[in-house]
């Protein structure tokens, strides 16, 4: 006997008593606990009573089941005082007489009597007939024809499945085919709820009681499917990893550990002990494939439970520039500008979600069904973007743009061929002369790296304020204030945008404002700052050329909501931006500065520009690498001759054509 106390938000509490092994929760009639709210799924969750210890299981609900404010994605062992949150309801479970029930040996329990002829509260499947065809009714489950074609029970399941499919909430097989619950019952799927199988096994008096685990949870009697002997070892290791990880989640709740008082070594040591016990038990049970490397398996589980799983090794590889995860089974990396698939995978989509949560949680970000996209960063400053279902049909996807442990310097870029020493000297003069610079380029072209390098030319005595969506810039100057935008909270409130930070930065007495990227209405505030005494500012935009970059600025100013005429916007752009640096990723994956242009003013309604340096591609070498060179156009910037008045060194030979 146990009680479930149900608290409705803004309502009264209700206490229900149960004396059964499982309690179902949902919004429709037929559940043991009916919660008639729109944010409750038809079959939302189950509470399993294991001799006085309780496990809550989410039934793949739309809005999820939470324990103590944390969403659960696997069977969760409840403890005294735990609160289960389902929609607008809070449930508390308390056992009565559980000790007495637990003390009775399971083997001495007589087989349960057959069900009485009266109709029970919840329909129970009849026992399978002895003369049925071989292979049907596996694990006591019934084929469609055995529980009555056209019966009320079958009709209810069929109607619910059709409605869920129409609503888009029906689950799918790996091949994209909708899973009909009637077919699942006919096939006897091992994914069938454990307690339903227990009810069906109650009609089999000769079936022995299942052995119990140390946690008190009953082990399903369905034997795991054996893998074919011809499968490669990597598949066997992946299967073992998945099994160990699932057992670890059930037996070891990391959220209950006092992790705040543990350092990384202590936490890893504590978890390692638990993993070793699980691996030893599985080895004894024969559940591990032959030839499985215990050490490799343990390290893989630890990386997945506490770190970034298979990504740990990739993040340690300095040759990897980007890591792209498309669901659990597909991982790609970019090396030297080329994308290749690597022999790495996660044990499940849930493991990918766990990695994403470990990345975003330390910086105050979140990702869930209500906020399924997030931008974040790693400890080394690498940029992270994640998107999960329902927006991603592929499964949880993760993109990591890596940065070197030590920020690249201008000499590194010269060595890579991104620019020449003459161009580097010219850009240094522009920064020190407090010219406003706009860095333009496509995705992955190296805009942020170039912004970081140019920011390094800012004199150390100046006050610098950096503004970013996810903080990535690493400046060595002493007087730097770093600001980072904030997404909305779970209630959709509290968001702080780039535009809000730009406005606030103007009140912080900045000498320089560096905006990681302009992508919206903040462009107007940035242009106004450049025009009102905050010279020497730097920012980046996504564009394929210098002229397109200016058009993008015009579009972003219009996104601010200010109804300004195009001529006024172009006047703002022409007077605010001095130099446009265009950078591109070429066909061979290398990054090059392709154009450096000066904004010279307005000619009628058109912003006039003049190229100073450009990259001329000549072709490809025998290895498929782009060949070409940077050259000066011969045009001398208008502002360059005025640098002498500021006491800055000028080198007019930079602009001589060669």
PDB file of N, CA and C in Angstrom, residues 248 252-276 298 301-307 358 362 379:
ATOM      1  N   UNK A 248      24.467   2.758 -15.606  1.00  0.00           N
ATOM      2  CA  UNK A 248      25.035   3.803 -14.760  1.00  0.00           C
ATOM      3  C   UNK A 248      23.999   4.862 -14.445  1.00  0.00           C
ATOM      4  N   UNK A 252      23.365   5.164 -10.573  1.00  0.00           N
ATOM      5  CA  UNK A 252      24.177   6.252 -10.028  1.00  0.00           C
ATOM      6  C   UNK A 252      23.617   7.571 -10.504  1.00  0.00           C
ATOM      7  N   UNK A 253      23.028   8.321  -9.591  1.00  0.00           N
ATOM      8  CA  UNK A 253      22.440   9.611  -9.945  1.00  0.00           C
ATOM      9  C   UNK A 253      23.453  10.700  -9.633  1.00  0.00           C
ATOM     10  N   UNK A 254      24.136  11.192 -10.662  1.00  0.00           N
ATOM     11  CA  UNK A 254      25.175  12.194 -10.453  1.00  0.00           C
ATOM     12  C   UNK A 254      24.620  13.482  -9.874  1.00  0.00           C
ATOM     13  N   UNK A 255      23.343  13.726 -10.109  1.00  0.00           N
ATOM     14  CA  UNK A 255      22.766  14.968  -9.594  1.00  0.00           C
ATOM     15  C   UNK A 255      22.653  14.938  -8.077  1.00  0.00           C
ATOM     16  N   UNK A 256      22.624  13.731  -7.493  1.00  0.00           N
ATOM     17  CA  UNK A 256      22.505  13.629  -6.046  1.00  0.00           C
ATOM     18  C   UNK A 256      23.860  13.758  -5.352  1.00  0.00           C
ATOM     19  N   UNK A 257      24.951  13.650  -6.101  1.00  0.00           N
ATOM     20  CA  UNK A 257      26.266  13.805  -5.506  1.00  0.00           C
ATOM     21  C   UNK A 257      26.487  15.269  -5.125  1.00  0.00           C
ATOM     22  N   UNK A 258      27.278  15.464  -4.092  1.00  0.00           N
ATOM     23  CA  UNK A 258      27.630  16.823  -3.711  1.00  0.00           C
ATOM     24  C   UNK A 258      28.801  17.277  -4.579  1.00  0.00           C
ATOM     25  N   UNK A 259      28.502  17.468  -5.879  1.00  0.00           N
ATOM     26  CA  UNK A 259      29.567  17.723  -6.845  1.00  0.00           C
ATOM     27  C   UNK A 259      30.245  19.068  -6.624  1.00  0.00           C
ATOM     28  N   UNK A 260      29.566  19.986  -5.944  1.00  0.00           N
ATOM     29  CA  UNK A 260      30.171  21.291  -5.729  1.00  0.00           C
ATOM     30  C   UNK A 260      31.406  21.193  -4.842  1.00  0.00           C
ATOM     31  N   UNK A 261      31.428  20.176  -3.964  1.00  0.00           N
ATOM     32  CA  UNK A 261      32.566  20.001  -3.074  1.00  0.00           C
ATOM     33  C   UNK A 261      33.590  19.022  -3.642  1.00  0.00           C
ATOM     34  N   UNK A 262      33.312  18.473  -4.801  1.00  0.00           N
ATOM     35  CA  UNK A 262      34.235  17.536  -5.427  1.00  0.00           C
ATOM     36  C   UNK A 262      35.001  18.246  -6.539  1.00  0.00           C
ATOM     37  N   UNK A 263      36.303  17.961  -6.590  1.00  0.00           N
ATOM     38  CA  UNK A 263      37.032  18.415  -7.769  1.00  0.00           C
ATOM     39  C   UNK A 263      36.857  17.388  -8.874  1.00  0.00           C
ATOM     40  N   UNK A 264      37.377  17.697 -10.049  1.00  0.00           N
ATOM     41  CA  UNK A 264      37.165  16.815 -11.199  1.00  0.00           C
ATOM     42  C   UNK A 264      37.721  15.417 -10.957  1.00  0.00           C
ATOM     43  N   UNK A 265      38.876  15.338 -10.276  1.00  0.00           N
ATOM     44  CA  UNK A 265      39.485  14.029 -10.030  1.00  0.00           C
ATOM     45  C   UNK A 265      38.629  13.186  -9.089  1.00  0.00           C
ATOM     46  N   UNK A 266      38.087  13.804  -8.042  1.00  0.00           N
ATOM     47  CA  UNK A 266      37.255  13.064  -7.086  1.00  0.00           C
ATOM     48  C   UNK A 266      35.977  12.568  -7.752  1.00  0.00           C
ATOM     49  N   UNK A 267      35.360  13.426  -8.547  1.00  0.00           N
ATOM     50  CA  UNK A 267      34.126  13.034  -9.214  1.00  0.00           C
ATOM     51  C   UNK A 267      34.383  11.890 -10.192  1.00  0.00           C
ATOM     52  N   UNK A 268      35.483  11.983 -10.925  1.00  0.00           N
ATOM     53  CA  UNK A 268      35.796  10.917 -11.878  1.00  0.00           C
ATOM     54  C   UNK A 268      36.121   9.613 -11.145  1.00  0.00           C
ATOM     55  N   UNK A 269      36.837   9.709 -10.009  1.00  0.00           N
ATOM     56  CA  UNK A 269      37.173   8.503  -9.246  1.00  0.00           C
ATOM     57  C   UNK A 269      35.912   7.841  -8.686  1.00  0.00           C
ATOM     58  N   UNK A 270      34.994   8.651  -8.170  1.00  0.00           N
ATOM     59  CA  UNK A 270      33.743   8.119  -7.619  1.00  0.00           C
ATOM     60  C   UNK A 270      32.929   7.411  -8.705  1.00  0.00           C
ATOM     61  N   UNK A 271      32.859   8.048  -9.863  1.00  0.00           N
ATOM     62  CA  UNK A 271      32.093   7.452 -10.958  1.00  0.00           C
ATOM     63  C   UNK A 271      32.792   6.222 -11.515  1.00  0.00           C
ATOM     64  N   UNK A 272      34.127   6.247 -11.543  1.00  0.00           N
ATOM     65  CA  UNK A 272      34.882   5.093 -12.045  1.00  0.00           C
ATOM     66  C   UNK A 272      34.572   3.846 -11.211  1.00  0.00           C
ATOM     67  N   UNK A 273      34.485   4.018  -9.883  1.00  0.00           N
ATOM     68  CA  UNK A 273      34.176   2.865  -9.024  1.00  0.00           C
ATOM     69  C   UNK A 273      32.830   2.260  -9.397  1.00  0.00           C
ATOM     70  N   UNK A 274      31.844   3.139  -9.648  1.00  0.00           N
ATOM     71  CA  UNK A 274      30.517   2.630 -10.013  1.00  0.00           C
ATOM     72  C   UNK A 274      30.550   1.920 -11.360  1.00  0.00           C
ATOM     73  N   UNK A 275      31.291   2.472 -12.316  1.00  0.00           N
ATOM     74  CA  UNK A 275      31.370   1.851 -13.641  1.00  0.00           C
ATOM     75  C   UNK A 275      32.064   0.500 -13.567  1.00  0.00           C
ATOM     76  N   UNK A 276      33.124   0.410 -12.775  1.00  0.00           N
ATOM     77  CA  UNK A 276      33.833  -0.861 -12.634  1.00  0.00           C
ATOM     78  C   UNK A 276      32.929  -1.944 -12.065  1.00  0.00           C
ATOM     79  N   UNK A 298      35.533   1.310 -19.907  1.00  0.00           N
ATOM     80  CA  UNK A 298      35.382   2.158 -18.718  1.00  0.00           C
ATOM     81  C   UNK A 298      35.697   3.606 -19.049  1.00  0.00           C
ATOM     82  N   UNK A 301      32.856   5.189 -21.057  1.00  0.00           N
ATOM     83  CA  UNK A 301      31.685   5.512 -20.232  1.00  0.00           C
ATOM     84  C   UNK A 301      31.958   6.744 -19.383  1.00  0.00           C
ATOM     85  N   UNK A 302      33.155   6.847 -18.818  1.00  0.00           N
ATOM     86  CA  UNK A 302      33.485   8.010 -17.998  1.00  0.00           C
ATOM     87  C   UNK A 302      33.463   9.290 -18.828  1.00  0.00           C
ATOM     88  N   UNK A 303      34.020   9.227 -20.036  1.00  0.00           N
ATOM     89  CA  UNK A 303      33.993  10.409 -20.903  1.00  0.00           C
ATOM     90  C   UNK A 303      32.566  10.809 -21.233  1.00  0.00           C
ATOM     91  N   UNK A 304      31.693   9.806 -21.460  1.00  0.00           N
ATOM     92  CA  UNK A 304      30.323  10.120 -21.839  1.00  0.00           C
ATOM     93  C   UNK A 304      29.512  10.591 -20.649  1.00  0.00           C
ATOM     94  N   UNK A 305      29.808  10.071 -19.445  1.00  0.00           N
ATOM     95  CA  UNK A 305      29.032  10.440 -18.257  1.00  0.00           C
ATOM     96  C   UNK A 305      29.475  11.768 -17.665  1.00  0.00           C
ATOM     97  N   UNK A 306      30.783  12.070 -17.746  1.00  0.00           N
ATOM     98  CA  UNK A 306      31.309  13.259 -17.083  1.00  0.00           C
ATOM     99  C   UNK A 306      31.896  14.282 -18.045  1.00  0.00           C
ATOM    100  N   UNK A 307      32.310  13.838 -19.212  1.00  0.00           N
ATOM    101  CA  UNK A 307      32.940  14.753 -20.159  1.00  0.00           C
ATOM    102  C   UNK A 307      32.117  14.916 -21.414  1.00  0.00           C
ATOM    103  N   UNK A 358      25.967  19.563 -20.478  1.00  0.00           N
ATOM    104  CA  UNK A 358      27.195  19.824 -19.711  1.00  0.00           C
ATOM    105  C   UNK A 358      27.969  21.007 -20.282  1.00  0.00           C
ATOM    106  N   UNK A 362      27.249  25.401 -17.383  1.00  0.00           N
ATOM    107  CA  UNK A 362      28.166  26.263 -16.625  1.00  0.00           C
ATOM    108  C   UNK A 362      28.108  27.734 -17.006  1.00  0.00           C
ATOM    109  N   UNK A 379      35.495  25.883 -22.455  1.00  0.00           N
ATOM    110  CA  UNK A 379      36.427  26.578 -21.572  1.00  0.00           C
ATOM    111  C   UNK A 379      37.560  27.232 -22.351  1.00  0.00           C
TER     112      UNK A 379
END
